Every structure is written in structure tokens, then in C-alpha cells.
Coordinates of C-alpha atoms in Angstrom, one line a residue:
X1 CA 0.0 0.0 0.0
X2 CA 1.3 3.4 -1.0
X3 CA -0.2 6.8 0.6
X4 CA 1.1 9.8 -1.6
X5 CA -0.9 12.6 -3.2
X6 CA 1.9 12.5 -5.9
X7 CA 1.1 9.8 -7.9
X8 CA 2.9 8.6 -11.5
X9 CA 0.9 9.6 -14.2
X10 CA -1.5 6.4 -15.4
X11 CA -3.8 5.9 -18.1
X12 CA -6.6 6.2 -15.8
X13 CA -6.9 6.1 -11.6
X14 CA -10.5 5.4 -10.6
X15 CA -11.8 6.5 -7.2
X16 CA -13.3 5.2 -4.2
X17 CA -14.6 7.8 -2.2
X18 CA -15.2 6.3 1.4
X19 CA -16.8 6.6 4.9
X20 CA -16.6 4.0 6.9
X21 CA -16.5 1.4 4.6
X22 CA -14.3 -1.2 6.1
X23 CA -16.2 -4.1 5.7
X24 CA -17.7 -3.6 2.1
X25 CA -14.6 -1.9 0.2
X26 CA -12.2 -5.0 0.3
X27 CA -14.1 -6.9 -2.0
X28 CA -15.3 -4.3 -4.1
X29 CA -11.4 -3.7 -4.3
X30 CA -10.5 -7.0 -5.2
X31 CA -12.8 -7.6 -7.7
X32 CA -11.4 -4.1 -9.2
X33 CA -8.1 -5.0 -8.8
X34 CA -8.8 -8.3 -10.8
X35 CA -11.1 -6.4 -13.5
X36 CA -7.9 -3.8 -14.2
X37 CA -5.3 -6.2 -14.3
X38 CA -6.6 -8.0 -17.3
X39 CA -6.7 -4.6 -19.2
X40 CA -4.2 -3.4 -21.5
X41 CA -4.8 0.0 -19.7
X42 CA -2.1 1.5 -16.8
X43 CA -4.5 1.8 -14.1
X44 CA -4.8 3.0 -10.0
X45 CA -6.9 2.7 -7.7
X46 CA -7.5 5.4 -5.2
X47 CA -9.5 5.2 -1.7
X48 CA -10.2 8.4 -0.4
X49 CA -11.1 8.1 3.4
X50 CA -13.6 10.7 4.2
X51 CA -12.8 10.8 7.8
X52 CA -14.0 7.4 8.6
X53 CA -14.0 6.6 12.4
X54 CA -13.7 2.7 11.2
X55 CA -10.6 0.8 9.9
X56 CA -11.2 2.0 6.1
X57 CA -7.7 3.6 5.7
X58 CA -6.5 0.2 6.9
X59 CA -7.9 -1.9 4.6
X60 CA -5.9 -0.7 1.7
X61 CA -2.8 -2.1 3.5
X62 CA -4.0 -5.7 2.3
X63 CA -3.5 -5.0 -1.1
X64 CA 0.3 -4.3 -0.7
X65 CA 1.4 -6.6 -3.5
X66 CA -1.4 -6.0 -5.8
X67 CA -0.9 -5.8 -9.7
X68 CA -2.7 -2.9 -9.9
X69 CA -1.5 0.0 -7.9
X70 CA -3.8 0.9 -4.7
X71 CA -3.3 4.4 -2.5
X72 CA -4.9 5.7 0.8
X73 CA -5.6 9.6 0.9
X74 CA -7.4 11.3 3.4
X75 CA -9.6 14.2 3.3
X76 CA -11.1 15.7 6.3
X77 CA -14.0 17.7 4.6
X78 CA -16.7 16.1 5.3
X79 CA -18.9 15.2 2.0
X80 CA -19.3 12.8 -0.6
X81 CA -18.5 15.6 -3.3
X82 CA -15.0 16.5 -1.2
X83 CA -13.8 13.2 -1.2
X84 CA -14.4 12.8 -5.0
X85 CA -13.1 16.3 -5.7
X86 CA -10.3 15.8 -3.3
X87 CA -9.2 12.4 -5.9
X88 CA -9.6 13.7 -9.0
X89 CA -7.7 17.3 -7.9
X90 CA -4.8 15.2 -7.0
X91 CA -4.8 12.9 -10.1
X92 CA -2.9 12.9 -12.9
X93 CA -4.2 10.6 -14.8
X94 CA -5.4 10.5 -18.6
X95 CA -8.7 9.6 -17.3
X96 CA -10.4 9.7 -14.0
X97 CA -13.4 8.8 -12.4
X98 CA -15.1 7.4 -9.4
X99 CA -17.6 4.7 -8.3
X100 CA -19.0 3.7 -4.9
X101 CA -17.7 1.4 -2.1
X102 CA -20.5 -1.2 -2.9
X103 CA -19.6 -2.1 -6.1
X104 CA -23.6 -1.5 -7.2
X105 CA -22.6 -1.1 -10.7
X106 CA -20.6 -3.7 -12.0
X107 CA -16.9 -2.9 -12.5
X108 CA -17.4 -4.4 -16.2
X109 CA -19.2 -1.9 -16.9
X110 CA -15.4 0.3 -17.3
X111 CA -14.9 -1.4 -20.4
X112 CA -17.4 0.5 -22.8
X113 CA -16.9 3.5 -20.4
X114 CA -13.4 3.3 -21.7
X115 CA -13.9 2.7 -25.0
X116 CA -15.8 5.9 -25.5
X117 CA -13.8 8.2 -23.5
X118 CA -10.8 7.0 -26.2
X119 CA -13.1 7.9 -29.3
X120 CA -13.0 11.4 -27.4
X121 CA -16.0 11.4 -24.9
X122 CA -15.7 14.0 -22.8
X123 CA -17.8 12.9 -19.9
X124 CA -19.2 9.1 -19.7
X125 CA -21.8 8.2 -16.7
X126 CA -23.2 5.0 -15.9
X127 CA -26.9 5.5 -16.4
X128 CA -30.0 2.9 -14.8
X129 CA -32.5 4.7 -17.1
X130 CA -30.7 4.5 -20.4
X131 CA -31.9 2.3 -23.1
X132 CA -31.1 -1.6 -22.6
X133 CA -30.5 -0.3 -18.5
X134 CA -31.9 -2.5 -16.0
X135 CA -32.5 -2.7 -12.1
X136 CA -31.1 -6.0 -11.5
X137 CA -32.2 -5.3 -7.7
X138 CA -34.9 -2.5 -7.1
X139 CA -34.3 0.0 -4.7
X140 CA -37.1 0.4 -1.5
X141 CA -40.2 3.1 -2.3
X142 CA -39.2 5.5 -0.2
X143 CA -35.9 6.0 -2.0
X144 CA -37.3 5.5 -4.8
X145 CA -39.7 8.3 -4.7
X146 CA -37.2 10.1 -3.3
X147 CA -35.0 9.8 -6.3
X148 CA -38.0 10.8 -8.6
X149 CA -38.1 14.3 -6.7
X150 CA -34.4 14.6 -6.6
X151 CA -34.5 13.6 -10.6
X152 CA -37.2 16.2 -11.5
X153 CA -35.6 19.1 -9.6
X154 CA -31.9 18.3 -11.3
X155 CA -33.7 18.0 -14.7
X156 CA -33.9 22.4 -13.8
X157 CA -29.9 22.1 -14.9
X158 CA -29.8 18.6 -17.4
X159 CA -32.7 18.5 -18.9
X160 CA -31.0 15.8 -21.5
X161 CA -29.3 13.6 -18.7
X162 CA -31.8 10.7 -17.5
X163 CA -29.8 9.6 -14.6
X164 CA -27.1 11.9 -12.5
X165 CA -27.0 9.7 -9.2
X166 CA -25.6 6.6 -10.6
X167 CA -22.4 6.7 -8.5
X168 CA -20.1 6.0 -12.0
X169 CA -18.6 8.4 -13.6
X170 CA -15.8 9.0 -15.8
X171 CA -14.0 11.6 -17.3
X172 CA -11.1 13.2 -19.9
X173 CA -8.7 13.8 -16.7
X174 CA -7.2 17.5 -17.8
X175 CA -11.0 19.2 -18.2
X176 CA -12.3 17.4 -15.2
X177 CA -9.2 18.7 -13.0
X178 CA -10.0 22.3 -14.5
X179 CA -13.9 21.7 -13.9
X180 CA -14.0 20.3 -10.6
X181 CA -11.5 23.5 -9.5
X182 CA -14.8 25.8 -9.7
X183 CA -17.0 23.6 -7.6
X184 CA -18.1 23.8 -4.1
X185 CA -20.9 20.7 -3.4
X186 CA -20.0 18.6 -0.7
X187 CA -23.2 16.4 -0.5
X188 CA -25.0 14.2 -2.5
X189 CA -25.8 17.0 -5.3
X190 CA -21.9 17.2 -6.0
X191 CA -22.6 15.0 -9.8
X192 CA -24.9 17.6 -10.2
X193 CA -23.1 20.3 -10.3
X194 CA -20.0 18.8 -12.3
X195 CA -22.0 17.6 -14.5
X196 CA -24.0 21.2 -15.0
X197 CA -20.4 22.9 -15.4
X198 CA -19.4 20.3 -18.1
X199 CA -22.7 20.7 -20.3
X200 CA -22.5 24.8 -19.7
X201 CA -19.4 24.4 -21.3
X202 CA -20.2 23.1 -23.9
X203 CA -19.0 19.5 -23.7
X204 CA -21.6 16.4 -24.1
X205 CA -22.4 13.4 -21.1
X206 CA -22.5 10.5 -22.5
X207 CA -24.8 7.6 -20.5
X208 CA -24.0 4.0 -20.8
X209 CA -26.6 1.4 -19.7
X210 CA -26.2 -0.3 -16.2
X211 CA -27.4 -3.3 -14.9
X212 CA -27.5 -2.2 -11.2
X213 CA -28.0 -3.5 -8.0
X214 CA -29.2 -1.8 -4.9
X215 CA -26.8 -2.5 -2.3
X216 CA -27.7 -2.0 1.5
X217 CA -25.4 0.3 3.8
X218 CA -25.5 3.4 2.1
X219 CA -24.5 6.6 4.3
X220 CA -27.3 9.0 2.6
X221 CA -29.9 9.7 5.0
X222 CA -33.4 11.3 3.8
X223 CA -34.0 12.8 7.0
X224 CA -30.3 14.3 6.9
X225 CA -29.1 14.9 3.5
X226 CA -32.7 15.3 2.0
X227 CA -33.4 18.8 2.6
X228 CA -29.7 19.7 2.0
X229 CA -29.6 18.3 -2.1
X230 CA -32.6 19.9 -2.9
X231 CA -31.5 23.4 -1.5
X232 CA -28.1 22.3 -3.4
X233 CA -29.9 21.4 -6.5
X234 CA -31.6 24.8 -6.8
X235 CA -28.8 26.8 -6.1
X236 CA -27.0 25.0 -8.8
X237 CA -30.0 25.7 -11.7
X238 CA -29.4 29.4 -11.3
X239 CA -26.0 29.7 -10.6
X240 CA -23.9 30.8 -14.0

């Protein structure tokens, strides 16, 4: 295990943004790990440990010997979006991108990700409401409805994106380090604003279909970080 902001330049370093995720991310690693190493690609993984209280920052120190290059960073602003920015702000990879802890989308689905971003795709999201997309496990109805408000009010700033949640995302790695410079999300709505940046730039978001499974464990909390995305979300639409 190496911990280093510096890192050699890679063809692409994909991030785990994580809060106390010490029992789910060693898998999900592994099963990365194995997924990059058969790939002609030079690839890294990066665990950013949002200030867990847990043994996440530990856990990387099983994959000493791995093929595939893992590194532990910190970042002590609390937020989903600060991890993320915090990963991508010290890449520098050709491309870089995140997914979540519980591996929800499958890691396969990097390969067509990759394929477009080396046509020239600026932006490439995993999307669960793309054409040929499917819920391989549905999520409950609360967050489900929940994810129908949160769709409709993000729709104010991409009307032409279907899904901004799914937690994969990948991007050309010098306009994402220039993009994510200018943003200031920390919660949940952090995708949303990246993503509103890109398009007002001018650059397109591609979506690739998912098959995706809804994993239990997830740290979002209606009651908590409800209120907090919607007030994000709206500041987002009319900021320019």
C-alpha cells in the first residue's frame, strides 16, 4: 500500500470515495483490482477516506502486493463531493473517475466506459435509465420516490441527462481537473453540479446502460441529507 498525493501519471486512476467502509470496500477492491489487471490500460486505484471513524484507511494495506497499484488519501471535509473532488484534484491521470464502495454497478461496466472516453467522450456516466439499462435489484419506495423528486428538480440544470446519481462516472482527466477546480458541493448534489459545469461548457455526457443492484449500507440519509440536495440542487440551476 502506498499513501502519496503524488502519484505517476496512469492511463486512468479510478476513485473510491469512502466513509466507513471497512467491511464492504475489500471486496469491491479485489474484484477491481482483478477487472484492471486483465486490461491493456495502466490503471490505479485510489481510496479516499472521508474521515472514517472505522478501519477503512487500513484496509488498503491488504492489497500491498497487488498488480494494480492501490493508494490511501485522506480528506477531512466532510462530503461525498470533497472526497471525490479531493481524488480527482490530486490525479494525474489521462482519465479519471469514481464509483462507490459497494460495487452496485458492475466494474465491467469500465470497459465500454473506456472505450468511449478513447473515441473522445468527454464525460461518460453509468446511467440505470438509459436504453437496454436495468435494475437488477430494485431499490425500496421511499428512495425511490425520493429519487423521482431529486430527478425532477436536477432536470432544472440537465434536462438531457436521465440519470445523474448513478455513483459511476468517468471523465477526460485535464478538463475534469480544471472543472472540478470551480465547484463547491460537498453532498450528494456534488454529480450535479460537475456535470451542470461540463454541459454549460459546452462539452456532451454521454450515458452507458447499467445493470445495477441496490446494495444496502448506504450513508445517505433522507431525513439528513434530504433537505440539503434539494436546496443544493436549486442553487445549482441558477447559478452561472
Amino acid at each position: 500500500m502506498t499513501s502519496s498525493l503524488i502519484r505517476p501519471a496512469v492511463d486512468l486512476e479510478l476513485i473510491f470515495p469512502a466513509f466507513n467502509e471497512e467491511r464492504r470496500l475489500p471486496s469491491t477492491i479485489e474484484a477491481t483490482v482483478d477487472h484492471l489487471s486483465e486490461r491493456s490500460w495502466a490503471s490505479a486505484i485510489v481510496v479516499v477516506d472521508n474521515d472514517s471513524a472505522d478501519g477503512t484507511h487500513d484496509v488498503v494495506e491488504r492489497f500491498a502486493r497487488s498488480p494494480v497499484p492501490v493508494y490511501a488519501i485522506g480528506c477531512s471535509d466532510h462530503g461525498k463531493g470533497a472526497a471525490v473532488r479531493r481524488g480527482i484534484s490530486t490525479s494525474s491521470a489521462r482519465y479519471v473517475g469514481f464509483a462507490d464502495a459497494d460495487c452496485a454497478t458492475p466494474i465491467e461496466t469500465l470497459d465500454p466506459v473506456m472505450a468511449l472516453l478513447a473515441e473522445g467522450h468527454a464525460a461518460v456516466i453509468a446511467s440505470r435509465r438509459a436504453p437496454g439499462a436495468s435494475y437488477e435489484i430494485e431499490q425500496s419506495a421511499l428512495r425511490r420516490c425520493g429519487g423521482w423528486i431529486f430527478r425532477r428538480l436536477a432536470r432544472m440544470s440537465l434536462p438531457d441527462i436521465a440519470d445523474t446519481q448513478c455513483g459511476f462516472k468517468f471523465f477526460s482527466g485535464p478538463l475534469i481537473r480544471e472543472v472540478v477546480g470551480g465547484c463547491h458541493v460537498d453532498g450528494f448534489a456534488f454529480d450535479v453540479e460537475i456535470l451542470t459545469r461540463l454541459a454549460r461548457h459546452g462539452h456532451r455526457v454521454t450515458e452507458v446502460p447499467v445493470a445495477w443492484c441496490d446494495v444496502p449500507g448506504s450513508t445517505f440519509s433522507a431525513r439528513r441529507d434530504g433537505l440539503r440536495s434539494m436546496a443544493d440542487l436549486i442553487r445549482i440551476s441558477i447559478a452561472r
